[in-house]
Short mmCIF file of C-alpha atoms in Angstrom, two decimals:
data_model
loop_
_atom_site.label_atom_id
_atom_site.label_comp_id
_atom_site.label_asym_id
_atom_site.label_seq_id
_atom_site.Cartn_x
_atom_site.Cartn_y
_atom_site.Cartn_z
CA MET A 252 -7.91 29.87 -16.67
CA SER A 253 -9.89 30.42 -13.48
CA PHE A 254 -9.26 28.54 -10.22
CA LEU A 255 -12.28 26.31 -10.89
CA GLY A 256 -11.00 25.73 -14.39
CA HIS A 257 -7.70 24.48 -12.96
CA LEU A 258 -9.58 22.16 -10.60
CA GLU A 259 -11.61 20.78 -13.50
CA GLU A 260 -8.41 20.25 -15.50
CA LEU A 261 -6.81 18.45 -12.53
CA ARG A 262 -9.90 16.24 -12.11
CA THR A 263 -9.79 15.28 -15.82
CA ARG A 264 -6.08 14.43 -15.61
CA ILE A 265 -6.54 12.31 -12.48
CA LEU A 266 -9.48 10.49 -14.10
CA LYS A 267 -7.38 9.66 -17.17
CA ILE A 268 -4.58 8.35 -14.94
CA LEU A 269 -7.01 6.13 -13.01
CA VAL A 270 -8.65 4.76 -16.19
CA VAL A 271 -5.30 3.76 -17.74
CA LEU A 272 -4.14 2.33 -14.43
CA LEU A 273 -7.31 0.24 -14.17
CA ILE A 274 -6.96 -1.08 -17.73
CA VAL A 275 -3.32 -2.08 -17.18
CA PHE A 276 -4.22 -3.69 -13.84
CA ILE A 277 -7.06 -5.76 -15.36
CA LEU A 278 -4.76 -6.98 -18.16
CA LEU A 279 -2.01 -7.92 -15.70
CA TYR A 280 -4.35 -9.68 -13.26
CA SER A 281 -6.25 -11.53 -15.97
CA PHE A 282 -3.51 -12.63 -18.33
CA PHE A 283 0.00 -12.06 -16.90
CA ARG A 284 -0.37 -12.71 -13.18
CA GLU A 285 1.60 -15.98 -13.07
CA GLN A 286 4.50 -14.61 -15.14
CA LEU A 287 4.56 -11.50 -12.97
CA LEU A 288 4.68 -13.49 -9.74
CA LYS A 289 7.60 -15.56 -11.08
CA ILE A 290 9.53 -12.37 -11.80
CA ILE A 291 8.76 -10.76 -8.43
CA PHE A 292 9.80 -13.85 -6.48
CA TYR A 293 12.79 -14.74 -8.63
CA PRO A 294 15.31 -13.24 -6.12
CA LEU A 295 13.95 -15.66 -3.50
CA THR A 296 14.29 -18.73 -5.71
CA THR A 297 18.02 -18.04 -6.19
CA PHE A 298 18.41 -18.48 -2.43
CA GLY A 299 16.14 -21.54 -2.28
CA LEU A 300 13.59 -19.79 -0.05
CA ASN A 301 9.85 -20.44 0.15
CA LEU A 302 7.26 -18.08 1.58
CA VAL A 303 4.45 -18.95 4.00
CA SER A 304 0.86 -17.65 4.01
CA LEU A 305 -0.42 -16.64 7.44
CA SER A 306 -4.09 -16.15 6.58
CA PRO A 307 -6.61 -17.64 4.11
CA ALA A 308 -6.96 -14.45 2.09
CA GLU A 309 -3.29 -13.42 2.15
CA ALA A 310 -2.36 -14.87 -1.23
CA PHE A 311 -5.37 -13.31 -2.96
CA LEU A 312 -4.89 -9.87 -1.40
CA TYR A 313 -1.19 -9.67 -2.14
CA ASN A 314 -1.48 -11.06 -5.66
CA PHE A 315 -3.92 -8.19 -6.15
CA LYS A 316 -1.47 -5.73 -4.61
CA ILE A 317 1.45 -6.97 -6.76
CA CYS A 318 -0.60 -6.48 -9.94
CA LEU A 319 -1.73 -3.03 -8.79
CA TYR A 320 1.79 -1.80 -7.97
CA THR A 321 3.13 -3.24 -11.24
CA ALA A 322 0.33 -1.48 -13.14
CA LEU A 323 1.41 1.76 -11.45
CA ILE A 324 5.03 1.17 -12.55
CA ILE A 325 4.10 0.16 -16.13
CA SER A 326 1.76 3.14 -16.57
CA CYS A 327 4.51 5.50 -15.36
CA PRO A 328 4.94 7.21 -18.79
CA HIS A 329 1.25 7.99 -18.95
CA TRP A 330 0.80 9.43 -15.43
CA LEU A 331 4.02 11.43 -15.71
CA TYR A 332 2.77 12.78 -19.04
CA GLU A 333 -0.57 13.81 -17.50
CA ILE A 334 1.18 15.52 -14.55
CA TRP A 335 3.53 17.41 -16.88
CA GLN A 336 0.64 18.43 -19.13
CA PHE A 337 -1.17 19.89 -16.14
CA ILE A 338 1.95 21.83 -15.11
CA ALA A 339 2.68 22.92 -18.69
CA ALA A 340 -0.66 24.74 -18.90
CA GLY A 341 0.75 27.40 -16.58
CA LEU A 342 4.12 27.79 -18.29
CA TYR A 343 5.46 30.16 -20.94
CA LYS A 344 6.35 28.87 -24.40
CA ARG A 345 10.08 28.85 -23.66
CA GLU A 346 9.42 26.93 -20.45
CA LYS A 347 7.25 24.37 -22.24
CA LYS A 348 10.27 23.39 -24.33
CA VAL A 349 11.78 21.95 -21.16
CA VAL A 350 8.80 19.64 -20.54
CA LEU A 351 9.51 17.03 -23.21
CA PRO A 352 13.19 16.33 -22.34
CA CYS A 353 12.29 16.37 -18.65
CA LEU A 354 9.44 13.94 -19.25
CA ILE A 355 11.63 11.51 -21.20
CA GLY A 356 14.42 11.82 -18.64
CA MET A 357 12.06 11.18 -15.72
CA ILE A 358 10.59 8.07 -17.38
CA VAL A 359 14.07 6.67 -18.06
CA MET A 360 15.28 7.41 -14.53
CA PHE A 361 12.15 5.95 -12.95
CA TYR A 362 12.62 2.61 -14.72
CA THR A 363 16.37 2.73 -14.04
CA GLY A 364 15.63 3.03 -10.30
CA VAL A 365 13.15 0.15 -10.35
CA ILE A 366 15.51 -2.14 -12.31
CA PHE A 367 18.47 -1.19 -10.12
CA SER A 368 16.53 -2.06 -6.93
CA PHE A 369 15.30 -5.37 -8.41
CA LYS A 370 18.60 -6.53 -9.83
CA TYR A 371 21.07 -5.37 -7.17
CA VAL A 372 19.49 -3.98 -4.01
CA LEU A 373 16.85 -6.64 -3.29
CA PRO A 374 19.19 -9.66 -3.72
CA PHE A 375 21.85 -7.96 -1.58
CA VAL A 376 19.37 -7.17 1.20
CA ILE A 377 17.95 -10.72 1.16
CA ASN A 378 21.44 -12.18 1.33
CA PHE A 379 22.40 -9.83 4.15
CA PHE A 380 19.36 -10.82 6.25
CA LEU A 381 19.89 -14.53 5.59
CA LYS A 382 23.46 -14.33 6.88
CA GLU A 383 22.06 -13.16 10.20
CA HIS A 384 20.22 -16.45 10.64
CA ARG A 385 22.07 -19.01 12.70
CA ASN A 386 21.83 -22.80 12.55
CA PHE A 387 18.90 -22.82 15.01
CA LEU A 388 16.93 -20.25 13.00
CA VAL A 389 14.83 -21.18 9.98
CA PRO A 390 13.93 -18.25 7.65
CA ASN A 391 10.14 -18.57 7.28
CA TRP A 392 9.23 -15.26 5.70
CA SER A 393 5.60 -14.47 5.06
CA TYR A 394 4.10 -13.68 1.69
CA LYS A 395 2.84 -10.37 3.12
CA PHE A 396 6.25 -9.29 4.43
CA TYR A 397 8.15 -10.03 1.20
CA THR A 398 5.51 -8.40 -1.01
CA ASP A 399 5.33 -5.21 1.06
CA PHE A 400 9.09 -5.06 1.36
CA SER A 401 9.94 -5.55 -2.32
CA LEU A 402 7.16 -3.37 -3.78
CA LYS A 403 7.99 -0.49 -1.45
CA LEU A 404 11.67 -0.86 -2.40
CA PHE A 405 10.90 -0.73 -6.15
CA LEU A 406 8.74 2.40 -5.88
CA ALA A 407 11.21 4.10 -3.53
CA PHE A 408 14.07 3.70 -5.98
CA GLY A 409 11.91 4.62 -8.97
CA LEU A 410 10.80 7.87 -7.34
CA GLY A 411 14.20 8.56 -5.79
CA PHE A 412 15.95 8.40 -9.15
CA GLU A 413 13.83 11.33 -10.34
CA LEU A 414 15.92 13.72 -8.23
CA PRO A 415 18.29 15.11 -10.93
CA TRP A 416 15.38 15.97 -13.25
CA VAL A 417 13.49 17.65 -10.43
CA LEU A 418 16.51 19.82 -9.69
CA PHE A 419 16.99 20.53 -13.40
CA PHE A 420 13.37 21.62 -13.73
CA LEU A 421 13.61 23.86 -10.64
CA ALA A 422 16.78 25.43 -12.01
CA LYS A 423 15.17 25.95 -15.41
CA MET A 424 12.21 27.66 -13.74
CA GLY A 425 14.60 29.92 -11.82
CA VAL A 426 13.58 28.56 -8.41
CA VAL A 427 17.14 27.49 -7.53
CA THR A 428 20.65 27.92 -8.93
CA TYR A 429 23.51 25.47 -9.00
CA LYS A 430 25.40 27.65 -6.51
CA GLN A 431 22.53 27.40 -4.02
CA LEU A 432 22.35 23.62 -4.47
CA LEU A 433 26.11 23.37 -3.97
CA ASN A 434 26.10 25.57 -0.85
CA LYS A 435 23.31 23.47 0.69
CA PHE A 436 25.03 20.16 -0.06
CA ARG A 437 25.57 19.24 3.61
CA TYR A 438 21.93 19.90 4.43
CA ALA A 439 20.89 17.98 1.32
CA ILE A 440 22.76 14.88 2.56
CA VAL A 441 20.83 14.96 5.84
CA LEU A 442 17.55 15.46 3.98
CA ILE A 443 18.39 12.62 1.57
CA PHE A 444 18.91 10.17 4.43
CA ILE A 445 15.60 11.29 5.98
CA ILE A 446 13.78 10.80 2.67
CA ALA A 447 15.44 7.41 2.19
CA ALA A 448 14.27 6.37 5.65
CA VAL A 449 10.69 7.37 4.81
CA LEU A 450 10.56 5.79 1.36
CA THR A 451 12.29 2.48 1.98
CA PRO A 452 11.23 -0.48 4.17
CA PRO A 453 12.24 -0.08 7.83
CA ASP A 454 15.81 -1.39 7.66
CA ILE A 455 19.09 0.50 7.59
CA ILE A 456 20.51 -1.45 4.63
CA SER A 457 17.74 -0.41 2.23
CA GLN A 458 18.01 3.19 3.46
CA ILE A 459 21.76 3.33 2.81
CA PHE A 460 21.33 1.70 -0.62
CA LEU A 461 18.89 4.43 -1.61
CA ALA A 462 20.69 7.33 0.09
CA ILE A 463 24.07 6.73 -1.60
CA PRO A 464 22.73 6.82 -5.20
CA LEU A 465 20.60 9.84 -4.27
CA ILE A 466 23.71 11.74 -3.18
CA PHE A 467 25.32 11.08 -6.57
CA LEU A 468 22.06 11.97 -8.31
CA TYR A 469 21.97 15.23 -6.35
CA LEU A 470 25.44 16.01 -7.70
CA LEU A 471 24.18 15.15 -11.19
CA GLY A 472 21.30 17.59 -10.56
CA ILE A 473 23.84 20.30 -9.64
CA PHE A 474 25.66 19.62 -12.92
CA LEU A 475 22.41 19.94 -14.91
CA ALA A 476 21.54 23.14 -13.01
CA ARG A 477 24.96 24.51 -13.93
CA LEU A 478 24.32 23.83 -17.60
CA VAL A 479 21.08 25.79 -17.23
CA TYR A 480 22.97 28.69 -15.61
CA HIS A 481 25.63 28.86 -18.35
CA GLY A 482 22.96 28.60 -21.04
CA ARG A 483 21.13 31.61 -19.59
CA LYS A 484 24.36 33.54 -19.22
CA GLU A 485 25.16 33.05 -22.90
#
């Protein structure tokens, strides 16, 4: 395929992703918005907190944003599939066999990261911040702050949990070996903390909560890369 052919293929894939994303968003906003908001704000209700709106349009804009981000999360299998299909066009037959298990693994790990952040990280971070309030401080958090904070946290963990499959794919393609990954472990830890700082909201607790699982996931990636190495050796 020519360079322009690849660009046309990429345009088609992106268009498909956007169409599915739009359909899921419209369904969520039209029929499931109230249920979705109850789920998103459930961690707050367990602490008896209420949010405040600081502008007339804030509720509308951030309800829109919540539905859009959720549509992005729900449509994860589709956009990952389209990305993989675009990559697979340039692979050999033996390399294409890796695509399906990688795709399934990435979908599972993406949702695992989102659920982990919702069920464990977000409540812990809320509780930690609330303990810093003294008797003379009343926690009046804005709708905008909580929405931005939680949605960014969910996506950060969803994307971060893809790490072992990314390393597995790179090892399968011969880009890296498990020995190289193991030798660069110290540098990887520094890079992981930098990535965690970029992906998560601007607080040290969220960064640590993402960085620690990523370190273990990096080790899992080394294990998968080693399986690839021994498979080739045999």
